Tab-separated table of C-alpha atoms in Angstrom:
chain	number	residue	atom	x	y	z
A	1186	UNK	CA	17.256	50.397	98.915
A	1187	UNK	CA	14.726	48.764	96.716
A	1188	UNK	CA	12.000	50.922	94.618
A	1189	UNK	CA	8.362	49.589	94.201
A	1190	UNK	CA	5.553	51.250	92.284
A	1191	UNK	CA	2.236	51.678	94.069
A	1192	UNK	CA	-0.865	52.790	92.344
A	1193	UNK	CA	-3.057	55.824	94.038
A	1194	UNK	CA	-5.894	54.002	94.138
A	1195	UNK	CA	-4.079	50.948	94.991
A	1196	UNK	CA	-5.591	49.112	91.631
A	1197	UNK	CA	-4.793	45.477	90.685
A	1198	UNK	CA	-1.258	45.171	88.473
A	1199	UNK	CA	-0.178	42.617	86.913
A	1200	UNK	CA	3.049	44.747	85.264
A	1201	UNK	CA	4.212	47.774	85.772
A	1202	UNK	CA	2.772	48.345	81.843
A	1203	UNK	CA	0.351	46.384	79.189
A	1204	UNK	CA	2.991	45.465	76.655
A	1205	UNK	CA	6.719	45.898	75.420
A	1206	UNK	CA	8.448	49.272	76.435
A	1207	UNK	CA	9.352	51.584	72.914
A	1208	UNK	CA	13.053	53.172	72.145
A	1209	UNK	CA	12.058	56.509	71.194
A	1210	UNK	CA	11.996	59.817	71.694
A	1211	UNK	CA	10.069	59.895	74.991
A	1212	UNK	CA	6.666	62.475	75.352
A	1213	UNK	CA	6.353	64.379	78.421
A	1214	UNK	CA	3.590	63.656	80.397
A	1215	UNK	CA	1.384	65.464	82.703
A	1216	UNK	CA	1.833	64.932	86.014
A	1217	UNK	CA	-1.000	64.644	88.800
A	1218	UNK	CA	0.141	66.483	91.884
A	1219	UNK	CA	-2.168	65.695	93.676
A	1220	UNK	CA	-0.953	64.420	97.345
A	1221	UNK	CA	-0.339	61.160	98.776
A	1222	UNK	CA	-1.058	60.002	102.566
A	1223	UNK	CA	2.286	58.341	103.852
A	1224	UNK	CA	1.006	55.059	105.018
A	1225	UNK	CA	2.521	53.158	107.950
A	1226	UNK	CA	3.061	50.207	105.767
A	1227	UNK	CA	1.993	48.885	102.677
A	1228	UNK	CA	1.554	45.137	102.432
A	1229	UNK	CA	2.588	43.535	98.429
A	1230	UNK	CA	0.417	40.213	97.435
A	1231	UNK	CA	3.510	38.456	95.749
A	1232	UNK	CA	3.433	35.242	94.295
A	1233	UNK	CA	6.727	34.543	93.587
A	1234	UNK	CA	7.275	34.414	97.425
A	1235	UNK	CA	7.206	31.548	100.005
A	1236	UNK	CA	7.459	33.523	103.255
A	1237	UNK	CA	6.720	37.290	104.381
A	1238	UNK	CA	9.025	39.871	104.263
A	1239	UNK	CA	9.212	43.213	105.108
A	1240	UNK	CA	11.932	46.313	104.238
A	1241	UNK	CA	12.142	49.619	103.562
A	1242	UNK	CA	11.448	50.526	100.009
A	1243	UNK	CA	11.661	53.495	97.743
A	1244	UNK	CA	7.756	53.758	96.424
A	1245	UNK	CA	6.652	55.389	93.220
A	1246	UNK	CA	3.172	56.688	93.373
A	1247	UNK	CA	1.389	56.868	90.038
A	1248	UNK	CA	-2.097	57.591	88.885
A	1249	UNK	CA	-4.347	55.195	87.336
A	1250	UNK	CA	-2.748	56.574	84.512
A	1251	UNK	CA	0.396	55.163	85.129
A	1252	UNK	CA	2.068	58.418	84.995
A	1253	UNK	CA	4.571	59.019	88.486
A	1254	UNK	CA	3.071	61.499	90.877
A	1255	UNK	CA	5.870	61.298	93.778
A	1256	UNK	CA	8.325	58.782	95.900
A	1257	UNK	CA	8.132	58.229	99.606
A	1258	UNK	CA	10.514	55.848	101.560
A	1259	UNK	CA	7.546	53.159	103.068
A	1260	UNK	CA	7.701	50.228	104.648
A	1261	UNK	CA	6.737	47.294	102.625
A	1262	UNK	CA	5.808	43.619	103.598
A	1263	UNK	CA	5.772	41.319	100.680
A	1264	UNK	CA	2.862	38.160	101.377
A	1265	UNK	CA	2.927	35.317	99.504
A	1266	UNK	CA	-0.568	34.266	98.105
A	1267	UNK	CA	-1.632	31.687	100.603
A	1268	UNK	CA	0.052	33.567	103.857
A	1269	UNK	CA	-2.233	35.683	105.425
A	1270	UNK	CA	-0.955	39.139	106.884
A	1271	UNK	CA	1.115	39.190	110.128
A	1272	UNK	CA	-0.715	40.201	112.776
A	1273	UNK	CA	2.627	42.569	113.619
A	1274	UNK	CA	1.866	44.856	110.418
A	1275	UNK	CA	-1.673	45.573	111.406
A	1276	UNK	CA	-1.345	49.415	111.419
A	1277	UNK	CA	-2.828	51.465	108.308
A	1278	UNK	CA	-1.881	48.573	106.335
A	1279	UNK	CA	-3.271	48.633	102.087
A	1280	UNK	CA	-2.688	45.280	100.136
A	1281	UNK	CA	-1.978	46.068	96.859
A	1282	UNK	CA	-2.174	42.962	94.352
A	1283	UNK	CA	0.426	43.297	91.652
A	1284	UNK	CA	3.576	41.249	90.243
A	1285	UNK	CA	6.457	43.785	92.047
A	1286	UNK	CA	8.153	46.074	89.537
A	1287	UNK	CA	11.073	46.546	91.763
A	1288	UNK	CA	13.600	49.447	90.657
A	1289	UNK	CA	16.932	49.610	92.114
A	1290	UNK	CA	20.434	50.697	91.044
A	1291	UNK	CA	22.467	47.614	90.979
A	1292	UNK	CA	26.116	47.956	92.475
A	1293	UNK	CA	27.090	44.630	91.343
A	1294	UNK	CA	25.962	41.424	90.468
A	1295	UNK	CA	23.005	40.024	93.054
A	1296	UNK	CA	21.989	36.669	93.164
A	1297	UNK	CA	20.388	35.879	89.767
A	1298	UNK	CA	16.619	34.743	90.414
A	1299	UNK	CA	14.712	31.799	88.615
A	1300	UNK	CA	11.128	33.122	88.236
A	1301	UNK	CA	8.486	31.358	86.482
A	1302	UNK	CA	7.510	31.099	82.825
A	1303	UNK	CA	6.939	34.587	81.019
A	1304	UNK	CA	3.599	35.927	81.749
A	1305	UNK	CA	1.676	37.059	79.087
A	1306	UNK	CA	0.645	41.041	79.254
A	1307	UNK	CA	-2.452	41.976	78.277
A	1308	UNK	CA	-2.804	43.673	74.861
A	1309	UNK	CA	-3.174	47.511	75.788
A	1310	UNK	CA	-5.987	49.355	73.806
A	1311	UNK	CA	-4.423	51.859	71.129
A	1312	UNK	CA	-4.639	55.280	71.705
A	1313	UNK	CA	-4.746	57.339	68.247
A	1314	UNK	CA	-1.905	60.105	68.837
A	1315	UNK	CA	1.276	60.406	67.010
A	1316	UNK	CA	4.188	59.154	68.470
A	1317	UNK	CA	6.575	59.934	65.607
A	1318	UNK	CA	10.022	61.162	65.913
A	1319	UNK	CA	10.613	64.964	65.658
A	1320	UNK	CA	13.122	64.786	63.048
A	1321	UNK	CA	11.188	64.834	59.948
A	1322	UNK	CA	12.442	62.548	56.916
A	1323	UNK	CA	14.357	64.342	53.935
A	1324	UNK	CA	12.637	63.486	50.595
A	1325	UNK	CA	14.656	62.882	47.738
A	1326	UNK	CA	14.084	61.906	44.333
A	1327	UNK	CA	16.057	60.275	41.349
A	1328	UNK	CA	15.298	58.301	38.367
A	1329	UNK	CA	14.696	54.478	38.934
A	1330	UNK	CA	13.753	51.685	36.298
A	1331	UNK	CA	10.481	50.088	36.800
A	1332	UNK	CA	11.137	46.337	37.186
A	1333	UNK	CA	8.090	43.861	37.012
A	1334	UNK	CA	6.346	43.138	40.259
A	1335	UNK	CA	7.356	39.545	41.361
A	1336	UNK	CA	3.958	36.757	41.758
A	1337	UNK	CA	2.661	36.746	44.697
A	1338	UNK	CA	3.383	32.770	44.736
A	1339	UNK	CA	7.372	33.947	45.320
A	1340	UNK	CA	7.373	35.639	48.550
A	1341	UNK	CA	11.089	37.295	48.889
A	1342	UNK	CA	13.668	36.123	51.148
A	1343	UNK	CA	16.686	37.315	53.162
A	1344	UNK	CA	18.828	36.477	55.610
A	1345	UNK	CA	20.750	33.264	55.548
A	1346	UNK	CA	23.913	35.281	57.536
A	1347	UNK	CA	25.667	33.041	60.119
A	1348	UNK	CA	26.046	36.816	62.051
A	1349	UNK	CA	23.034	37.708	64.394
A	1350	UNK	CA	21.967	41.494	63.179
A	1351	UNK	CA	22.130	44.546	65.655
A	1352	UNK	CA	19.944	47.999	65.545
A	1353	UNK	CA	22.142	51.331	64.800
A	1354	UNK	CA	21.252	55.005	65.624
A	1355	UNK	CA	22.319	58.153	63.270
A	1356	UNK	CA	22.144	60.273	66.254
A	1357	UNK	CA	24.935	61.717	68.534
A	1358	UNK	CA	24.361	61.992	72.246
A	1359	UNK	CA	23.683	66.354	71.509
A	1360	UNK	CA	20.552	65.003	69.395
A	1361	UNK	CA	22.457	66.356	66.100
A	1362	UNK	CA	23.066	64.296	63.320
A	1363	UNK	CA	25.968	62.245	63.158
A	1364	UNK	CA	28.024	62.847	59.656
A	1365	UNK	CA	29.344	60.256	57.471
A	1366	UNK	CA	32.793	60.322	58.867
A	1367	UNK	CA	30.761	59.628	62.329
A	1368	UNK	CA	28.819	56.781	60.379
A	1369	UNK	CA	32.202	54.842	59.142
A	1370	UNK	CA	33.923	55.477	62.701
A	1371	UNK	CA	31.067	53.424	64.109
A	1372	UNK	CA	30.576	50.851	61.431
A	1373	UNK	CA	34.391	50.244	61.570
A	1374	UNK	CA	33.584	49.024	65.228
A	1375	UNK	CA	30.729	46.974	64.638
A	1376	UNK	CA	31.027	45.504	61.229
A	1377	UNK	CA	32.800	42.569	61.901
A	1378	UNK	CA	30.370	41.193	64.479
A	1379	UNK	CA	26.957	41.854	63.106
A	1380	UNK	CA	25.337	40.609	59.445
A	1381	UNK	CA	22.833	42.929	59.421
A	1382	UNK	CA	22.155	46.338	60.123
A	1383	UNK	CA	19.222	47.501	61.276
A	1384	UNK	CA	18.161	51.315	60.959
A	1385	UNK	CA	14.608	53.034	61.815
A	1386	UNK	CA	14.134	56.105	59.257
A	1387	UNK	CA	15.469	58.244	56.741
A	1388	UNK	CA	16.132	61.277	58.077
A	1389	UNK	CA	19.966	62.437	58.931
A	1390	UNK	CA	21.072	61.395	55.574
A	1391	UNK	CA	21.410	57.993	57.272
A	1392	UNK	CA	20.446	55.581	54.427
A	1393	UNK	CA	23.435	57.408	52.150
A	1394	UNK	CA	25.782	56.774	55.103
A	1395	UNK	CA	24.929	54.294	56.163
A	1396	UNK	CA	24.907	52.140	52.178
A	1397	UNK	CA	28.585	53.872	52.351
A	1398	UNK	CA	29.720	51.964	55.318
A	1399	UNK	CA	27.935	48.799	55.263
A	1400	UNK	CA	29.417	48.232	51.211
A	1401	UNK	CA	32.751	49.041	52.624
A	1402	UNK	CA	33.095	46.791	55.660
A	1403	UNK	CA	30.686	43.927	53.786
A	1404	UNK	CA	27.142	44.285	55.957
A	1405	UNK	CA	23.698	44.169	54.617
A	1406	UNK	CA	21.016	47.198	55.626
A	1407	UNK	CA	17.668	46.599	57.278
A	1408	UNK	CA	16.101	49.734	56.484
A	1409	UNK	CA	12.913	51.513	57.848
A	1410	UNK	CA	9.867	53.421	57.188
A	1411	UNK	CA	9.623	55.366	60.412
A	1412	UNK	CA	7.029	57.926	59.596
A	1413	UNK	CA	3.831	55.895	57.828
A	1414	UNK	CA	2.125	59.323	56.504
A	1415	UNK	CA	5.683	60.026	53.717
A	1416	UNK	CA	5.366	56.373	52.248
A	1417	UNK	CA	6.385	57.687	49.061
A	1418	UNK	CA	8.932	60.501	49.948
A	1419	UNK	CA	10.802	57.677	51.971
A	1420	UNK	CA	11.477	55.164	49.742
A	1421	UNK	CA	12.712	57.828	47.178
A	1422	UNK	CA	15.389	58.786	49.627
A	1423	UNK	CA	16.000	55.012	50.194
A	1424	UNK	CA	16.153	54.767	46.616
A	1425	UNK	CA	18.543	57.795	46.167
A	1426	UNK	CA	20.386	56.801	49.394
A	1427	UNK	CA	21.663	52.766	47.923
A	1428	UNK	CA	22.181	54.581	44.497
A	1429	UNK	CA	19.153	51.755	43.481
A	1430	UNK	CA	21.625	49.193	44.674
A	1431	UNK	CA	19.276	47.087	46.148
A	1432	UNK	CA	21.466	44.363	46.740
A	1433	UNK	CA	22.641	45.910	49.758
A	1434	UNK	CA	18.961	46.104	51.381
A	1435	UNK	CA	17.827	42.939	53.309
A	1436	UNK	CA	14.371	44.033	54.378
A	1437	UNK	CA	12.144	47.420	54.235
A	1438	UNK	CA	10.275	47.988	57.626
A	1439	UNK	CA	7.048	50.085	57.632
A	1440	UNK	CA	6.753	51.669	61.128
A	1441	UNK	CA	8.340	50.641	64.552
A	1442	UNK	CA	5.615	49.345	67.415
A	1443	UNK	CA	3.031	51.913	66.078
A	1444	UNK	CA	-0.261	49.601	66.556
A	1445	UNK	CA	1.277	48.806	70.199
A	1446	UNK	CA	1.656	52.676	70.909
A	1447	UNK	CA	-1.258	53.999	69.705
A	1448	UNK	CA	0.383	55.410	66.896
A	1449	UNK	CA	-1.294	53.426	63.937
A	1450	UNK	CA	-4.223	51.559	63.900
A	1451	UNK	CA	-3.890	48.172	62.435
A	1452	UNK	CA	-5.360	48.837	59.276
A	1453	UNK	CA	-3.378	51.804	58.757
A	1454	UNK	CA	-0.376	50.125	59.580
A	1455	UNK	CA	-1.407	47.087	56.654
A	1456	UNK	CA	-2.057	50.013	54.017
A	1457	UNK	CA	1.276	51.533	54.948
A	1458	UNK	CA	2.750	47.788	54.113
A	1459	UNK	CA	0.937	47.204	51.084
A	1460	UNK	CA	1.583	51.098	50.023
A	1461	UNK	CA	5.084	50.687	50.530
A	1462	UNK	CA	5.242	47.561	48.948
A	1463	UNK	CA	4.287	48.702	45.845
A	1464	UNK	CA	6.424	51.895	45.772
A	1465	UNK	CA	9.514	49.759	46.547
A	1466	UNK	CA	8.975	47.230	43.907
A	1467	UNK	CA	8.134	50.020	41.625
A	1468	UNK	CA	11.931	51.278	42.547
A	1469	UNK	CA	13.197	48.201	41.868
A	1470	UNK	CA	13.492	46.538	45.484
A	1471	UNK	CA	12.603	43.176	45.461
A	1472	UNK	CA	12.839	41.668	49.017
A	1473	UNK	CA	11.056	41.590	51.683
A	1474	UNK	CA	8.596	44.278	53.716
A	1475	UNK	CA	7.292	44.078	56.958
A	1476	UNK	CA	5.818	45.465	59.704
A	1477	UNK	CA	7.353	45.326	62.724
A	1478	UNK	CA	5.531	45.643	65.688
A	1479	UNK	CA	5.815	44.555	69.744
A	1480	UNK	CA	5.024	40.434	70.305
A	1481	UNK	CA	2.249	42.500	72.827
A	1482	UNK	CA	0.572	43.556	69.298
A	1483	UNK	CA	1.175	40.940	66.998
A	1484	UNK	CA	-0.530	37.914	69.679
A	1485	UNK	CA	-3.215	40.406	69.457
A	1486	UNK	CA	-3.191	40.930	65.442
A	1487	UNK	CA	-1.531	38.086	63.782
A	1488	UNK	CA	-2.739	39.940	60.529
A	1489	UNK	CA	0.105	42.099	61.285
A	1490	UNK	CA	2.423	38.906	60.690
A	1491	UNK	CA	0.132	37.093	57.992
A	1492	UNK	CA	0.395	40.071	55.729
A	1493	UNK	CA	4.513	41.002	56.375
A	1494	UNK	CA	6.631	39.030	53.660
A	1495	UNK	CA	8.050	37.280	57.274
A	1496	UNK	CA	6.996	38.024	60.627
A	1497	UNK	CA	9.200	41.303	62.168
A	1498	UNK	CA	8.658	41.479	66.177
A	1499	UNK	CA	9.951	43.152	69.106
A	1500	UNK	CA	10.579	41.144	71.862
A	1501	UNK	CA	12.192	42.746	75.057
A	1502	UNK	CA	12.640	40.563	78.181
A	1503	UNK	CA	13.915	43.154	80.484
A	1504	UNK	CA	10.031	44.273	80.411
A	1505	UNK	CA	8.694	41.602	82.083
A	1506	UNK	CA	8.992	41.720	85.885
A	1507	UNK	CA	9.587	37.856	86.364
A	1508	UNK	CA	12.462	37.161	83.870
A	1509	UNK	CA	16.133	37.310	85.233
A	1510	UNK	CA	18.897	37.502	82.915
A	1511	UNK	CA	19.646	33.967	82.543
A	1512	UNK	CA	16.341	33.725	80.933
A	1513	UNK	CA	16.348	35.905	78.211
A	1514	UNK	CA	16.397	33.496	75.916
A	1515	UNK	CA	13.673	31.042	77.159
A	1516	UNK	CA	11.677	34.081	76.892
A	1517	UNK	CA	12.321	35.357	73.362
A	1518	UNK	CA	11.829	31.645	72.085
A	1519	UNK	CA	8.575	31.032	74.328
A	1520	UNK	CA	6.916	33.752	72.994
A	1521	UNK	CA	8.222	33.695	69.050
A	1522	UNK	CA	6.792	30.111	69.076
A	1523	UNK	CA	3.330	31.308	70.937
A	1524	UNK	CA	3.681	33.806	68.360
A	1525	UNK	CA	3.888	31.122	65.631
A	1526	UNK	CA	0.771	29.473	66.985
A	1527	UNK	CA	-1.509	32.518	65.872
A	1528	UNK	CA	-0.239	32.693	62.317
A	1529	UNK	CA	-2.008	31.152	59.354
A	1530	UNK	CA	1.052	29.870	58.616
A	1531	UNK	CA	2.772	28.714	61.202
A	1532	UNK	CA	5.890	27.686	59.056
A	1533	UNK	CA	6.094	31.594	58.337
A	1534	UNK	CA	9.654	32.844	59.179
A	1535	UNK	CA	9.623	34.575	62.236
A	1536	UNK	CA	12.800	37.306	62.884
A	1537	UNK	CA	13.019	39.122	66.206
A	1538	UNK	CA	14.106	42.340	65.090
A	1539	UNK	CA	14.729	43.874	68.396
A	1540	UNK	CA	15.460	42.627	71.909
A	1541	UNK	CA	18.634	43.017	74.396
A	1542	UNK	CA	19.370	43.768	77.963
A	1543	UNK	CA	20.393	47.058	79.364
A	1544	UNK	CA	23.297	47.710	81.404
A	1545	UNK	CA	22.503	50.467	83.689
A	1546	UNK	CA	19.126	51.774	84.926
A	1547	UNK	CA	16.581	50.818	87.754
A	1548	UNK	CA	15.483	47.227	88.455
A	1549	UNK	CA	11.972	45.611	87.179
A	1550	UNK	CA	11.672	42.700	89.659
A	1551	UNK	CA	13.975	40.119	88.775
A	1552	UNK	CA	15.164	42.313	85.326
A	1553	UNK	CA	18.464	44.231	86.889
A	1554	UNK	CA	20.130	45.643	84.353
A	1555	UNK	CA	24.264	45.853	84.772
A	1556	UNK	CA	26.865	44.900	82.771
A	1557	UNK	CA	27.242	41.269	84.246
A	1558	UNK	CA	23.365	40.662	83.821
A	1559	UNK	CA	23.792	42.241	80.410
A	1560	UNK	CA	26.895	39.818	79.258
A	1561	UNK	CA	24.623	37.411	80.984
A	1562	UNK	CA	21.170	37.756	79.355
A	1563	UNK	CA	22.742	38.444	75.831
A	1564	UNK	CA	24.328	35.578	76.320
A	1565	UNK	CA	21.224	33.376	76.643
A	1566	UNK	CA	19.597	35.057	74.321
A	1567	UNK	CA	22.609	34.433	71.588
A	1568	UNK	CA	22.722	30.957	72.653
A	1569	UNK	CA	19.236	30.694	71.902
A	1570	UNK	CA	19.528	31.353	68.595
A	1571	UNK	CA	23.149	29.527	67.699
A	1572	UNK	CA	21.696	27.972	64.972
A	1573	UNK	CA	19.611	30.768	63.724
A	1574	UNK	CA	21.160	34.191	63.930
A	1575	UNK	CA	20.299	35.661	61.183
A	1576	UNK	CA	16.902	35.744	62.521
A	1577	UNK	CA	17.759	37.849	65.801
A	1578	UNK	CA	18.765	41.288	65.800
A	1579	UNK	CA	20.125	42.744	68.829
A	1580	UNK	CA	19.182	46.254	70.211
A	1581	UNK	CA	21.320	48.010	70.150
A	1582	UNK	CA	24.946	48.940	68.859
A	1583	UNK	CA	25.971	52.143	71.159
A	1584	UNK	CA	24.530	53.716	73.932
A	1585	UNK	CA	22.065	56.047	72.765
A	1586	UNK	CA	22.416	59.195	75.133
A	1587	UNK	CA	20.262	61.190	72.571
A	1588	UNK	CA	17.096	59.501	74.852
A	1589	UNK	CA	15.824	60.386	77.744
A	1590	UNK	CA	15.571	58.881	80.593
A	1591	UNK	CA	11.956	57.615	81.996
A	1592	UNK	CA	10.636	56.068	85.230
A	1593	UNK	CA	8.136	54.134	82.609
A	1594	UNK	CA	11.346	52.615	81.032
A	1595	UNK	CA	13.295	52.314	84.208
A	1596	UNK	CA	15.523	55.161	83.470
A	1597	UNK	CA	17.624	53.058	81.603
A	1598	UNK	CA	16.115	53.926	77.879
A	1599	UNK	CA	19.960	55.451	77.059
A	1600	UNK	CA	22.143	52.008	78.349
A	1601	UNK	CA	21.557	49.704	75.993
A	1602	UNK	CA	24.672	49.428	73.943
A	1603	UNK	CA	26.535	46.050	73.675
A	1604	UNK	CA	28.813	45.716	76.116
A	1605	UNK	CA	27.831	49.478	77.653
A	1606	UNK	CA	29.423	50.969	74.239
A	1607	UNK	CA	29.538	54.576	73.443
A	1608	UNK	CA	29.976	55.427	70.120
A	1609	UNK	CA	33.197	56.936	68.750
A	1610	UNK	CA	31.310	60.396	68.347
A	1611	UNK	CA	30.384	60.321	72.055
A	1612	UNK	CA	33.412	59.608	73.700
């Protein structure tokens, strides 16, 4: 049984949502209750069909919000474009034009669709309301020399690993934090595969175990600014956390697909950069600092890019309703290079500091998670950047059952670990 998602006031949809999807700590949102008339059938526009079709489908009402109101078992008729309605579905019938966001369990491995090209979302309009994790960062302060800031001429490096990078969680799957024994358990898993490390914050002690782990089993940190408001307070816990032993610390991110959630306006988000910039040099930290944002935001605001020592950007094909696993990777490198076409500089390094596939959850279109489409998607994606990896960084180590699940994120926000992994601390 198949699941589509139908809009109350049947409006045009060309996704199921503007933009790239965020890993977070979901918000609860209202719900409208407000009732829905069972229709005899419901007829889909879809163009990625030749013929009609018609089934029984599992249908998610939402508001023009996009928020779910209820499900109802209906009987859909998929249309292609140029086909005009059968004559046999003439009953109560409502044509609702949008690319399907299917959403089905997947038992096993289906058929593997080729869709067309990616298809560009449109930018969604920032809504100003914090979306920042509810663990707060720990400050912490020690005594740091004051190295000269490097010329502006010399924009820092990093990278150069022949190891593709993958994201890492401090959380268990209770929500507490995991300890440093926890940390080294789960590094001693992971180390050998991955260059980089890529963490989000500071809170949970997690730069300090994290430096611990990744100088004992040889990785390099890709550490974050999660909350832009405690600038300051963060980068003296970074600072405390690699004993000032930068050398360990590939790249500083300021914020995590705040401009694309509403969470940051773009300005804010390119005084956060600059503001951390200078604190980190101030401490000594002489790579590179970016923002890192959704490919959604940065086609929108290049700036975001232009002003980031390299360009940091999320890039999740799973979101987009008309790319199957095997094309993944046609997908992350179509849009990094129509990415590249809106910089200044369009030599700038460009690092994709988050995408993957999940590997259990509900379908969007021809995105079905499972661990065969997983294997296969990472896959393509990997292959896509053989000759590059140290400019991909895969999302994400373990399973992070700390989440909860969402109908926006098609309940599959907690299966993304490589390979369906749980870490140690969650078995």
């Amino acid at each position: 049984m198949r699941t589509t998602t139908a809009s109350l006031t049947f409006l045009s949809f060309l996704h199921l949502s503007a933009g790239q999807q965020r890993h977070r700590h979901p918000h609860r949102h209202r719900t409208n209750k407000a009732s829905v008339e069972k229709r005899d059938r419901i007829t889909i526009t879809d163009s990625t069909r030749t013929t009609p079709t018609e089934f029984p489908e599992v249908v998610v009402y939402v508001d023009q919000y996009n928020n779910p109101v209820r499900t109802a078992t209906e009987t859909v008729v998929y249309v292609p474009i140029t086909a005009e309605t059968p004559e046999a579905v003439a009953p109560k019938t409502s044509t609702v034009w949008i690319t399907p966001a299917a959403s089905k369990v997947a038992p096993g491995l289906p058929p593997l669709p080729t869709p067309p090209g990616p298809v560009w979302p449109t930018p969604p309009t920032p809504k100003h309301s914090s979306s920042l994790r509810p663990i707060p960062p720990v400050a912490s302060h020690s005594t740091r020399p004051r190295p000269p800031v490097p010329s502006a001429s010399s924009p820092p490096v990093s990278g150069g690993s022949n190891l593709h990078g993958i994201t890492y969680s401090p959380y268990k799957g209770s929500g507490g934090c995991k300890t440093a024994d926890d940390v080294d358990a789960d590094f001693a898993v992971i180390a050998k595969d991955y260059g980089v490390i890529r963490l989000y914050g500071v809170d949970c002690d997690q730069v300090a175990t994290a430096y611990a782990a990744a100088k004992k089993y040889g990785n390099k940190l890709f550490l974050g600014i999660f909350d832009v408001n405690s600038v300051e307070e963060s980068v003296s816990t970074m600072a405390a956390g690699v004993k000032n032993d930068w050398s360990m610390v590939d790249t500083v991110s300021v914020g995590n697909e705040l401009v694309n959630s509403g969470g940051a306006t773009v300005s804010q988000s390119l005084g956060a950069l600059s503001q951390a910039r200078r604190a980190l040099r101030a401490a000594g930290y002489q790579g590179p600092v970016v923002v890192v944002d959704t490919f959604v935001a940065m086609l929108a605001h290049p700036e975001l890019c232009d002003q980031s020592d390299y360009c940091a950007v999320n890039v999740h094909p799973f979101f987009d309703p008309n790319t199957g696993p095997r094309q993944a990777g046609s997908f992350v490198t179509s849009t990094v290079s129509n990415i590249r076409s809106r910089l200044s500089n369009s030599s700038k390094r460009i690092v994709v500091t988050e995408t993957g596939w999940p590997w259990q959850g509900n379908s969007n279109g021809a995105a079905v998670p499972g661990m065969d489409h997983q294997s296969v998607a990472l896959s393509s994606i990997k292959n896509a950047y053989a000759h590059n990896a140290s400019d991909l960084i895969l999302f994400t180590a373990f399973n992070d059952m700390w989440k909860k699940p969402e109908v926006g994120t098609f309940m599959a926000e907690q299966y993304w670990g490589m390979g369906g992994r749980f870490s140690p601390s969650d078995r």
